[in-house]
Coordinates of C-alpha atoms and ligand atoms in Angstrom, one line a residue:
Chain A
M1 CA 121.4 95.7 110.2
H2 CA 119.5 99.0 111.3
E3 CA 118.5 97.2 114.2
R4 CA 118.3 100.7 115.9
L5 CA 115.7 102.8 114.4
S6 CA 114.9 105.0 116.9
F7 CA 117.0 106.8 119.6
H8 CA 115.5 105.3 122.6
I9 CA 117.9 103.6 125.1
K10 CA 116.2 101.0 127.1
R11 CA 117.0 101.6 130.9
D12 CA 115.2 101.0 134.3
S13 CA 115.1 104.7 135.5
F14 CA 113.0 107.4 137.1
L15 CA 112.7 109.3 134.2
H16 CA 112.0 106.5 131.8
S17 CA 109.3 105.4 133.8
L18 CA 107.4 108.9 133.8
N19 CA 104.5 109.3 131.4
P20 CA 105.5 110.3 127.8
L21 CA 103.2 113.4 127.9
T22 CA 104.9 114.4 131.4
K23 CA 108.3 114.2 129.5
L24 CA 106.6 116.1 126.2
V25 CA 105.4 119.0 128.8
L26 CA 108.6 119.1 131.0
T27 CA 110.7 119.5 127.7
L28 CA 108.7 122.0 126.7
A29 CA 108.8 123.8 130.0
L30 CA 112.7 123.5 129.8
I31 CA 112.6 125.3 126.6
L32 CA 110.1 127.9 127.1
I33 CA 111.5 128.8 130.5
A34 CA 115.2 129.1 128.9
F35 CA 113.5 131.3 126.2
T36 CA 111.7 133.4 128.2
F37 CA 112.4 133.7 132.4
P38 CA 113.5 137.1 132.3
Y39 CA 116.9 136.6 134.3
Y40 CA 120.2 136.5 132.5
W41 CA 121.5 133.5 133.8
T42 CA 118.2 131.3 133.5
P43 CA 119.5 129.0 130.8
H44 CA 122.9 128.5 132.3
I45 CA 121.3 127.6 136.0
L46 CA 118.9 125.2 133.9
V47 CA 121.9 123.2 132.5
L48 CA 123.1 122.9 136.1
A49 CA 119.9 122.3 137.9
A50 CA 117.6 120.6 135.5
I51 CA 119.3 119.0 132.3
I52 CA 122.5 117.3 134.3
P53 CA 120.6 115.9 136.9
L54 CA 117.8 114.9 134.6
S55 CA 120.5 112.9 132.5
L56 CA 121.6 111.3 135.9
L57 CA 117.8 110.5 136.9
G58 CA 117.5 109.0 133.1
K59 CA 120.8 106.8 133.9
V60 CA 121.9 108.2 130.4
F61 CA 124.5 110.6 131.6
R62 CA 127.5 108.9 129.7
E63 CA 125.3 108.8 126.4
F64 CA 124.3 112.3 127.1
S65 CA 127.6 113.9 127.6
V66 CA 128.8 111.9 124.2
T67 CA 126.1 113.6 122.3
A68 CA 126.6 116.9 123.9
L69 CA 130.3 116.9 123.2
R70 CA 130.2 115.6 119.6
L71 CA 127.1 117.5 118.5
I72 CA 125.3 120.0 120.9
I73 CA 128.2 121.8 122.1
P74 CA 129.8 122.4 118.7
A75 CA 126.5 123.5 117.1
A76 CA 125.9 126.0 120.1
G77 CA 129.5 127.1 120.1
F78 CA 129.2 128.0 116.5
L79 CA 126.1 129.9 116.9
F80 CA 128.2 131.7 119.9
L81 CA 130.7 132.8 117.5
M82 CA 128.4 133.7 114.9
Q83 CA 126.5 136.2 117.3
A84 CA 129.5 137.6 119.2
F85 CA 131.2 138.6 116.1
F86 CA 128.1 139.9 114.0
Q87 CA 125.7 141.2 116.7
P88 CA 126.0 144.9 116.7
V89 CA 125.6 145.9 120.2
G90 CA 128.0 147.6 122.8
T91 CA 130.9 149.8 121.8
D92 CA 133.9 148.6 124.0
I93 CA 135.6 146.1 121.8
I94 CA 137.0 143.2 123.6
F95 CA 138.6 141.3 120.9
K96 CA 139.4 141.8 117.2
F97 CA 139.9 139.2 114.5
Y98 CA 140.8 141.3 111.3
F99 CA 137.8 143.3 110.6
L100 CA 135.8 141.3 112.8
D101 CA 135.1 142.6 116.7
M102 CA 133.4 141.4 119.9
T103 CA 132.3 143.5 122.4
M104 CA 131.2 142.9 126.1
E105 CA 127.6 142.8 125.2
S106 CA 127.8 141.0 122.1
V107 CA 129.8 138.5 123.9
L108 CA 127.1 138.1 126.7
F109 CA 124.5 138.3 124.3
A110 CA 125.6 135.4 122.3
F111 CA 126.8 133.5 125.4
R112 CA 123.0 133.3 126.6
N113 CA 121.6 132.5 123.2
A114 CA 124.2 129.5 123.0
M115 CA 123.3 128.4 126.1
R116 CA 119.3 128.7 125.4
V117 CA 120.0 126.5 122.3
F118 CA 122.0 124.0 124.2
V119 CA 119.1 123.6 127.0
M120 CA 116.6 123.2 124.0
V121 CA 118.7 120.8 122.1
S122 CA 119.4 118.7 125.1
A123 CA 115.9 118.8 126.7
F124 CA 115.0 117.4 123.1
T125 CA 117.6 114.5 123.2
L126 CA 116.9 113.5 126.8
F127 CA 113.4 113.2 126.0
L128 CA 113.8 111.1 122.8
V129 CA 116.5 108.9 124.8
T130 CA 114.3 108.2 127.5
T131 CA 111.0 107.7 125.7
H132 CA 110.1 105.0 123.5
P133 CA 108.4 106.3 120.2
S134 CA 105.6 103.6 120.5
E135 CA 104.8 104.5 124.1
L136 CA 104.8 108.2 123.4
M137 CA 102.2 107.6 120.2
S138 CA 100.2 104.9 122.4
D139 CA 99.8 107.6 125.0
L140 CA 98.8 110.5 122.6
T141 CA 96.3 108.4 120.6
R142 CA 94.6 107.3 123.8
R143 CA 94.2 111.1 124.4
G144 CA 92.7 111.7 121.2
L145 CA 95.6 112.3 118.8
P146 CA 94.1 110.9 115.6
G147 CA 95.8 107.4 114.5
Q148 CA 96.6 108.4 111.0
F149 CA 98.9 111.6 112.8
A150 CA 100.5 108.9 115.0
Y151 CA 101.3 106.7 112.0
V152 CA 102.5 109.7 109.8
I153 CA 105.0 110.7 112.7
I154 CA 106.4 107.3 113.5
S155 CA 106.9 106.3 110.0
T156 CA 108.8 109.4 109.2
L157 CA 110.9 108.9 112.0
Q158 CA 111.4 105.4 110.5
I159 CA 111.9 106.3 107.1
L160 CA 115.3 108.1 107.4
P161 CA 117.2 104.9 107.9
Q162 CA 114.9 103.0 105.4
M163 CA 115.8 105.5 102.7
Q164 CA 119.4 105.4 103.7
A165 CA 119.7 101.7 103.5
K166 CA 117.8 101.5 100.0
A167 CA 120.1 104.3 98.6
Q168 CA 123.1 102.4 99.7
T169 CA 121.5 98.9 97.9
I170 CA 120.6 101.1 94.6
I171 CA 124.2 102.5 94.6
S172 CA 126.1 99.0 95.0
A173 CA 123.8 97.6 92.2
Q174 CA 124.2 100.6 90.1
R175 CA 128.0 100.7 90.8
S176 CA 128.4 96.9 89.9
R177 CA 126.8 98.0 86.4
G178 CA 129.7 100.6 86.2
L179 CA 128.3 103.6 87.8
D180 CA 131.0 106.0 89.2
T181 CA 130.4 107.1 92.5
E182 CA 133.9 108.0 93.6
S183 CA 135.7 110.5 91.3
S184 CA 135.0 114.3 91.3
F185 CA 131.9 115.5 92.8
L186 CA 130.5 117.2 90.0
K187 CA 131.0 113.9 87.8
R188 CA 129.7 112.3 90.5
A189 CA 126.7 114.2 91.0
G190 CA 125.7 113.6 87.2
S191 CA 126.0 110.2 87.7
L192 CA 123.9 110.0 90.3
I193 CA 120.7 110.9 88.0
P194 CA 120.2 107.3 87.4
L195 CA 119.4 106.5 91.2
I196 CA 116.8 109.0 91.4
G197 CA 114.2 106.8 89.1
P198 CA 114.4 103.8 91.3
L199 CA 114.6 105.5 94.3
V200 CA 111.4 107.8 93.8
F201 CA 109.7 105.5 91.5
G202 CA 110.0 102.4 94.0
S203 CA 108.8 105.1 96.7
L204 CA 105.6 105.4 94.8
V205 CA 104.9 102.0 94.4
E206 CA 106.1 101.2 98.0
V207 CA 103.3 103.7 99.1
E208 CA 100.7 102.0 97.3
E209 CA 101.7 98.7 98.7
R210 CA 102.2 99.9 102.3
A211 CA 98.8 101.7 102.0
I212 CA 97.1 98.5 101.2
A213 CA 98.8 96.4 103.8
I214 CA 98.1 98.6 106.4
E215 CA 94.5 98.6 105.1
A216 CA 94.4 95.0 105.3
R217 CA 95.2 95.2 108.8
G218 CA 92.0 97.2 109.9
F219 CA 94.0 100.6 109.8
T220 CA 90.8 102.6 109.0
S221 CA 88.6 100.3 111.0
K222 CA 86.0 102.6 112.9
Q223 CA 86.4 100.4 116.2
V224 CA 88.0 102.3 119.1
K225 CA 91.8 101.3 118.9
T226 CA 93.6 99.6 121.7
S227 CA 97.2 99.7 122.5
L228 CA 99.7 96.7 123.1
H229 CA 101.7 99.0 125.6
E230 CA 100.4 100.1 128.8
V231 CA 101.4 103.5 129.2
P232 CA 102.0 104.6 132.8
D233 CA 100.1 107.8 133.9
T234 CA 100.1 108.1 137.9
A235 CA 99.1 110.8 140.0
F236 CA 102.4 112.4 140.4
D237 CA 102.6 112.4 136.6
Q238 CA 99.6 114.7 136.6
F239 CA 100.7 116.6 139.5
L240 CA 104.2 117.6 137.7
R241 CA 102.3 118.4 134.3
W242 CA 100.3 120.9 136.5
A243 CA 103.3 122.1 138.2
L244 CA 105.3 122.9 134.9
L245 CA 102.5 124.4 133.3
V246 CA 102.5 126.9 136.2
F247 CA 106.2 127.6 135.8
I248 CA 105.7 128.1 132.2
I249 CA 102.7 130.8 132.7
I250 CA 104.7 132.5 135.4
S251 CA 107.7 132.8 133.1
I252 CA 105.9 133.9 130.1
G253 CA 103.7 136.3 132.5
L254 CA 106.9 137.8 134.0
N255 CA 108.6 138.3 130.6
L256 CA 105.5 140.1 129.6
W257 CA 105.2 142.2 132.8
L258 CA 108.9 143.3 132.7
S259 CA 109.0 144.0 129.0
Chain B
M1 CA 75.8 77.3 99.6
A2 CA 79.2 78.4 98.9
F3 CA 81.2 80.5 101.1
V4 CA 83.0 82.5 98.2
T5 CA 81.2 83.3 95.1
L6 CA 82.4 85.3 92.1
Q7 CA 79.9 85.6 89.5
N8 CA 80.7 87.0 86.2
V9 CA 83.5 89.1 87.5
T10 CA 84.8 91.4 84.9
Y11 CA 87.2 94.0 85.9
K12 CA 89.4 96.6 84.5
Y13 CA 91.9 99.0 86.2
P14 CA 91.7 102.7 85.8
L15 CA 94.6 102.8 83.3
T16 CA 94.4 99.4 81.5
E17 CA 92.7 99.2 78.1
K18 CA 91.1 95.8 78.4
P19 CA 89.9 93.8 81.2
V20 CA 92.3 92.5 83.5
L21 CA 89.8 89.6 85.0
Q22 CA 87.1 88.3 82.5
N23 CA 84.2 86.9 83.2
I24 CA 85.6 85.0 86.1
N25 CA 82.9 82.5 87.9
L26 CA 84.1 80.6 90.9
Q27 CA 82.5 78.9 94.1
I28 CA 84.5 78.1 97.2
Q29 CA 83.4 75.8 100.1
E30 CA 84.0 77.0 103.5
G31 CA 87.5 75.3 104.7
E32 CA 88.5 74.8 101.1
F33 CA 92.1 75.3 100.4
V34 CA 92.3 76.6 96.8
S35 CA 95.4 77.4 94.7
V36 CA 95.6 79.6 92.0
I37 CA 98.5 79.2 89.2
G38 CA 99.2 81.1 86.1
P39 CA 102.2 83.1 84.2
N40 CA 103.3 86.4 84.9
G41 CA 100.4 89.1 84.3
A42 CA 97.7 86.4 84.3
G43 CA 95.8 88.6 86.7
K44 CA 96.1 86.5 89.9
S45 CA 97.2 89.6 92.0
T46 CA 94.3 91.2 90.8
L47 CA 92.0 88.1 91.5
C48 CA 93.6 88.4 95.1
Y49 CA 92.7 92.2 95.4
A50 CA 89.1 91.6 94.3
L51 CA 88.5 88.7 96.7
A52 CA 90.2 91.1 99.3
G53 CA 88.0 94.0 98.5
F54 CA 90.8 96.4 97.2
V55 CA 89.6 95.8 93.7
P56 CA 87.5 97.9 93.4
H57 CA 87.3 99.7 96.3
F58 CA 90.8 100.8 96.6
F59 CA 91.8 100.6 92.8
K60 CA 88.7 102.3 91.5
G61 CA 88.6 101.1 87.9
E62 CA 85.4 99.2 86.3
I63 CA 83.9 96.2 87.4
S64 CA 80.7 94.2 86.8
G65 CA 79.5 90.9 88.3
E66 CA 79.3 90.1 92.0
I67 CA 81.6 89.1 94.5
E68 CA 80.3 87.6 97.5
V69 CA 81.9 86.4 100.7
D70 CA 80.2 84.6 103.8
G71 CA 77.1 86.1 102.4
K72 CA 78.0 89.8 101.9
L73 CA 78.5 91.2 98.5
S74 CA 81.6 93.1 98.2
S75 CA 79.6 96.0 96.1
K76 CA 77.8 96.7 99.2
S77 CA 80.5 96.7 101.7
T78 CA 83.1 99.0 102.6
L79 CA 86.9 98.3 102.6
D80 CA 87.3 98.8 106.5
T81 CA 84.2 96.3 107.2
W82 CA 85.1 93.7 104.4
V83 CA 88.9 93.4 105.6
L84 CA 87.8 91.9 108.7
N85 CA 86.5 88.9 107.2
V86 CA 89.0 88.7 104.2
G87 CA 93.0 89.0 105.1
L88 CA 95.4 89.6 102.5
A89 CA 99.2 89.1 102.4
F90 CA 100.8 89.7 99.2
Q91 CA 104.2 89.0 97.6
N92 CA 106.6 91.9 98.8
P93 CA 107.2 91.4 102.1
F94 CA 109.4 94.6 102.9
N95 CA 106.0 97.0 101.9
Q96 CA 103.9 94.9 104.2
I97 CA 105.8 96.0 107.3
S98 CA 103.6 98.9 108.8
G99 CA 106.8 101.0 109.2
A100 CA 105.2 102.0 112.6
K101 CA 106.6 99.5 115.1
Y102 CA 109.8 98.8 116.1
T103 CA 109.9 95.1 116.9
V104 CA 108.2 91.9 115.4
F105 CA 105.8 91.3 118.2
E106 CA 104.7 95.1 117.9
E107 CA 104.3 94.4 114.3
I108 CA 102.2 91.6 114.7
A109 CA 99.8 93.4 117.1
F110 CA 99.2 96.1 114.8
G111 CA 96.1 94.8 113.5
L112 CA 94.7 93.8 116.5
E113 CA 95.4 97.4 117.8
N114 CA 93.6 98.8 115.0
I115 CA 90.4 96.6 115.3
G116 CA 90.3 97.4 119.3
V117 CA 91.3 93.9 120.9
P118 CA 91.8 94.3 124.5
R119 CA 95.3 94.0 125.6
D120 CA 95.8 90.6 127.4
E121 CA 93.9 88.9 124.6
M122 CA 96.0 90.8 122.1
K123 CA 99.4 89.3 123.5
K124 CA 97.9 86.0 123.9
R125 CA 96.9 85.8 120.5
V126 CA 100.0 87.4 119.1
E127 CA 102.2 84.7 121.0
D128 CA 99.9 81.9 119.4
A129 CA 100.0 83.3 116.1
M130 CA 103.8 83.2 116.2
S131 CA 104.3 80.2 117.8
L132 CA 101.9 78.7 115.0
T133 CA 104.2 80.2 112.0
G134 CA 107.1 79.2 114.0
I135 CA 108.8 82.8 114.6
S136 CA 108.6 83.1 118.3
E137 CA 112.1 83.6 118.7
L138 CA 112.1 86.9 116.3
A139 CA 109.6 88.6 118.7
D140 CA 112.0 91.3 119.7
R141 CA 113.8 91.7 116.6
S142 CA 113.1 95.0 114.0
P143 CA 111.1 94.0 111.6
Y144 CA 113.7 95.7 109.1
S145 CA 116.4 93.6 110.2
L146 CA 114.9 90.5 108.9
S147 CA 115.8 88.3 105.9
G148 CA 113.2 88.4 103.1
G149 CA 111.7 84.9 104.1
Q150 CA 111.6 85.6 107.8
Q151 CA 109.6 89.0 106.7
Q152 CA 107.2 87.0 104.5
R153 CA 106.4 85.2 108.0
V154 CA 105.8 88.0 109.6
A155 CA 103.3 89.2 107.0
L156 CA 101.7 86.0 107.0
T157 CA 101.5 85.8 110.8
S158 CA 100.1 89.4 111.2
I159 CA 97.2 88.5 108.8
L160 CA 96.8 85.1 110.6
V161 CA 96.3 86.5 114.0
M162 CA 93.6 88.7 112.9
R163 CA 91.5 85.2 112.3
P164 CA 90.2 86.2 108.9
R165 CA 87.4 83.7 107.6
L166 CA 89.0 83.9 104.1
L167 CA 92.8 84.0 103.8
V168 CA 94.0 85.4 100.6
L169 CA 97.7 84.8 100.1
D170 CA 99.7 86.2 96.9
E171 CA 102.9 84.3 96.6
P172 CA 103.5 84.1 100.2
T173 CA 106.5 81.8 100.1
S174 CA 108.4 83.6 96.9
Q175 CA 111.5 84.4 99.1
M176 CA 111.5 81.0 101.1
D177 CA 113.8 78.3 101.1
P178 CA 111.9 74.8 100.7
I179 CA 111.8 74.1 104.5
G180 CA 110.2 77.6 104.8
T181 CA 107.7 76.9 102.0
R182 CA 106.8 73.8 103.2
E183 CA 106.1 74.9 106.7
V184 CA 104.0 77.6 105.5
F185 CA 101.8 75.2 103.5
G186 CA 101.8 73.0 106.7
V187 CA 100.2 75.9 108.5
V188 CA 97.9 76.9 105.7
R189 CA 96.6 73.3 105.4
K190 CA 96.1 73.5 109.2
M191 CA 94.1 76.7 109.0
A192 CA 91.8 75.0 106.3
E193 CA 91.2 72.0 108.6
E194 CA 90.2 74.5 111.5
G195 CA 87.8 75.9 108.9
M196 CA 89.6 79.0 107.5
T197 CA 88.9 79.2 103.6
V198 CA 92.2 79.8 101.5
V199 CA 93.1 81.1 98.2
M200 CA 96.6 81.2 97.7
V201 CA 98.6 81.9 94.6
E202 CA 101.9 79.9 94.1
H203 CA 104.2 78.6 91.5
K204 CA 105.5 75.6 93.5
V205 CA 103.1 73.0 92.1
E206 CA 105.0 70.1 94.2
W207 CA 103.7 71.6 97.3
I208 CA 100.4 72.7 95.8
A209 CA 99.9 69.1 94.6
E210 CA 100.5 67.8 98.4
F211 CA 98.3 70.3 100.2
A212 CA 95.5 72.1 98.3
D213 CA 92.1 71.0 97.7
R214 CA 91.8 72.5 94.4
V215 CA 93.7 74.2 91.6
I216 CA 92.8 77.0 89.3
A217 CA 94.8 78.0 86.2
L218 CA 94.4 81.5 85.3
K219 CA 95.7 82.9 81.8
E220 CA 94.9 86.5 80.4
G221 CA 92.4 87.2 83.1
Q222 CA 90.4 83.9 82.5
I223 CA 89.9 80.5 84.2
L224 CA 91.8 78.2 81.5
M225 CA 90.9 75.0 84.0
E226 CA 90.2 74.2 87.1
G227 CA 89.6 70.9 89.5
K228 CA 91.9 68.5 91.6
P229 CA 95.5 69.3 91.9
N230 CA 96.5 66.3 89.9
E231 CA 94.1 66.6 87.1
V232 CA 95.0 70.2 86.4
L233 CA 98.8 70.0 87.3
T234 CA 99.3 67.2 85.2
S235 CA 97.0 68.3 82.1
D236 CA 98.2 68.6 78.6
L237 CA 96.4 71.9 78.4
L238 CA 98.4 73.4 80.9
T239 CA 101.5 72.4 79.1
E240 CA 100.1 73.6 75.9
N241 CA 99.6 77.0 77.4
G242 CA 103.2 77.5 79.0
F243 CA 102.3 76.9 82.2
G244 CA 105.2 75.3 84.4
V245 CA 104.8 72.1 85.7
S246 CA 106.7 69.7 87.9
R247 CA 109.9 68.2 86.7
Y248 CA 108.4 64.9 87.7
T249 CA 105.4 65.6 85.5
S250 CA 107.6 66.3 82.6
T251 CA 109.7 63.4 83.4
A252 CA 107.0 60.7 83.5
R253 CA 105.4 62.2 80.3
E254 CA 108.5 61.6 78.6
A255 CA 108.9 58.2 79.8
K256 CA 105.0 57.4 78.8
K257 CA 106.0 58.3 75.6
Q258 CA 108.5 55.6 75.5
G259 CA 106.3 53.1 77.7
L260 CA 108.1 53.5 80.7
W261 CA 105.4 54.9 82.6
K262 CA 102.5 52.8 82.7
K263 CA 99.9 54.3 85.0
Q264 CA 96.9 56.7 83.5
N265 CA 97.8 59.7 85.5
L266 CA 101.1 61.6 85.5
P267 CA 102.9 62.3 89.1
V268 CA 103.4 65.9 90.2
T269 CA 105.0 65.0 93.5
L270 CA 108.2 63.1 94.2
D271 CA 106.6 60.4 96.0
E272 CA 103.9 59.7 93.2
A273 CA 106.7 59.4 90.8
V274 CA 108.5 57.0 93.0
E275 CA 105.2 55.1 93.4
G276 CA 104.4 55.2 89.9
F277 CA 107.7 54.1 88.4
K278 CA 107.5 50.8 90.8
K279 CA 104.6 49.8 89.1
Ligands
LIG301 N1 97.8 99.0 89.6 C1 97.5 98.7 88.3 N2 97.3 99.6 87.4 C2 96.9 99.1 86.2 N3 97.5 98.1 85.9 C3 97.5 97.0 86.5 C4 98.0 97.4 88.1 N4 98.3 96.4 88.5 C5 98.2 95.1 87.4 N5 98.0 95.6 86.7 C6 97.8 94.9 84.9 O1 97.2 93.9 85.0 C7 97.4 92.9 84.4 C8 97.5 91.8 85.5 O2 98.1 92.0 86.6 P1 98.7 90.9 88.1 O3 97.1 90.6 88.6 O4 99.4 91.6 88.7 O5 99.1 89.8 87.2 P2 100.0 88.4 88.1 O6 99.8 88.6 89.5 O7 99.2 87.3 87.7 O8 101.1 88.6 87.5 C9 99.0 93.1 84.0 O9 99.0 93.4 82.8 C10 99.4 94.1 84.8 O10 100.3 95.4 84.1
LIG302 MG1 101.1 88.9 91.2

C-alpha cells in the first residue's frame, strides 16, 4: 500500500542523469520564456522543440502523454474556452453560442495562454517525473538550503498520501461503528464531523512524536550534514545552467525593450 | 563509577498537577541491560524521555535532581549533543518515520546524514545495522508500506546505526510477534555484551527474565522495586501492586500453595517451570 509517494519514475536516461538544479533551472527557463518571449508562437514552438523532445530524452514519453491527455490538456482546454469567450478583445465575431461570442483576437489570445499553461505544467511534470525528490533535496542542501527547509518540503510532499490513507482508516473504523458515509451529501457532511477530531488531534500528537523522533536522530546537530546520495554535477550541467540563464535574460530583456 | 546515575530526580510536565517522576535514584553500569516494567501511566515513558534528554529539554516542565550519563550532566548539556550519546526509540513506530525518506535504506541513513558521517562509511554502517536486526531485504521498500512490527525494527535500526552509548527503548516490540520479539531481545542482549548500556521498557516478562540483567518496577512515578529479574518478577510485592506476571509464575505460585512446587524460587519462563516441576 502506498509504495509510491512521489511522481518520480526510475529510468536510465539523459534527463535523469542531469543535476537536479540544472533541471530546475531548465524548468524555470521554459516557463519564463513561454511567458515573456515577445513572439506569438513561442509557447507552441516550445512544445514541439522542447517539451516533446525532453520527454523522449527522459524516456518518459508514454507516461508524459498519458498525463498530458488526462490532466494537462483538459485543464488548458478549459482555460482556452473561458478566455476565448470572455476576453473582451476584437470586434469581428467568428462564433456565437447564445449570448457568448468569440472573436478572432480572443481566440488567438486564449490559444497562446492555454499553450503557455501547457508548457508550464508540462515542464513541471517532466521535472518531477525525472528527478528523485531525495536527490533534489540533497543537492539543494549541499548548496546551502537549510536542512529544516528541505525537510519541510519533502515531508509535505509525502504527507498528502498519508493523510489520505489515515482518513480512509478512520472512515472505515467509524463506519464499522455505524457512521453513515454513503447517503446524501449534506447528511454525510454532517456525519463527517466525528472524523475531524481524530484526524486533527491525532496529527498534533503525531507532530510532537515526530519532532522527538527526528531530534533523536540528530536533526538539529550542528555538524555539517552529509548525504547518502551522490548527486552528479558535471561541467556540462554548469554550462547548461549558464546558457539557460542567458536565454532567460534575453527573453525578459526583449520583452521589456519591445513593450 | 556508574555509567548512568539518576539522583533524586523529580519531574512534572507543564500540564500535570503532581510529579510524574518522584525521587528517582538509579545507577546503571556500562554494558548493563536494564528492563523497566510498570502499569500504564507509571511514568515509564517519562523516564525514557528523561534519560534521552527530552525531559526537560524538549517538554520543559519542572525538574529537580541530577541526571548523569557518561560523566555528563543533562542539566548542563543541550539536546543536540545529548542525543549523540543516548539513543531513543519509542513505542509508536509510525511516528518515528522521518517522513523525509522514500526507502528504508534512506530512512536508516537519515541520522547519519544529520551527524555528518561520510558517505562510504554511512552505507557500510546502514548495511551492517540492517543485517544485525534482520531487515536487509526491506532496504528498497517504502517505510510506509511496512507492517507495524517491521516499522518497529526500522525504528530500532535507525537508532542502533547511530551507535549510542546508552540505548533507551520504550516498548520496542509492542507490535511484534513472538519471533520478532525474541530477535529484538537477542539483538539488544548482543549490543549490551559489546558494551552498550540498555534501558528497555517492556511488558513481556518471560523475555525480560531470559535476557535482562536487572528489572526496575515503576509505579506512580516511583521505583517500587528493583533487582535481579527473577527476584523482582516473582515477588509477591509485584502481584500485590497489580503488575502482570508470567503465567508460569502464577501457576507455580498456586502449585506452591498446594505443595506441588518444592523450590524456594518461583519460575518466570517455561524452562524454569519445567525444571522446577521435575524436581
Ligand atoms: N506530554 C505530557 N504532558 C503532560 N502529561 C503527560 C505527558 N506525557 C505523559 N503525561 C502524564 O504522565 C504520566 C506518566 O505517563 P507515561 O510516562 O507516558 O507513563 P507510561 O509510559 O508508564 O504509561 C501519565 O499520567 C500521563 O498522563
Ligand atoms: Mg509509555
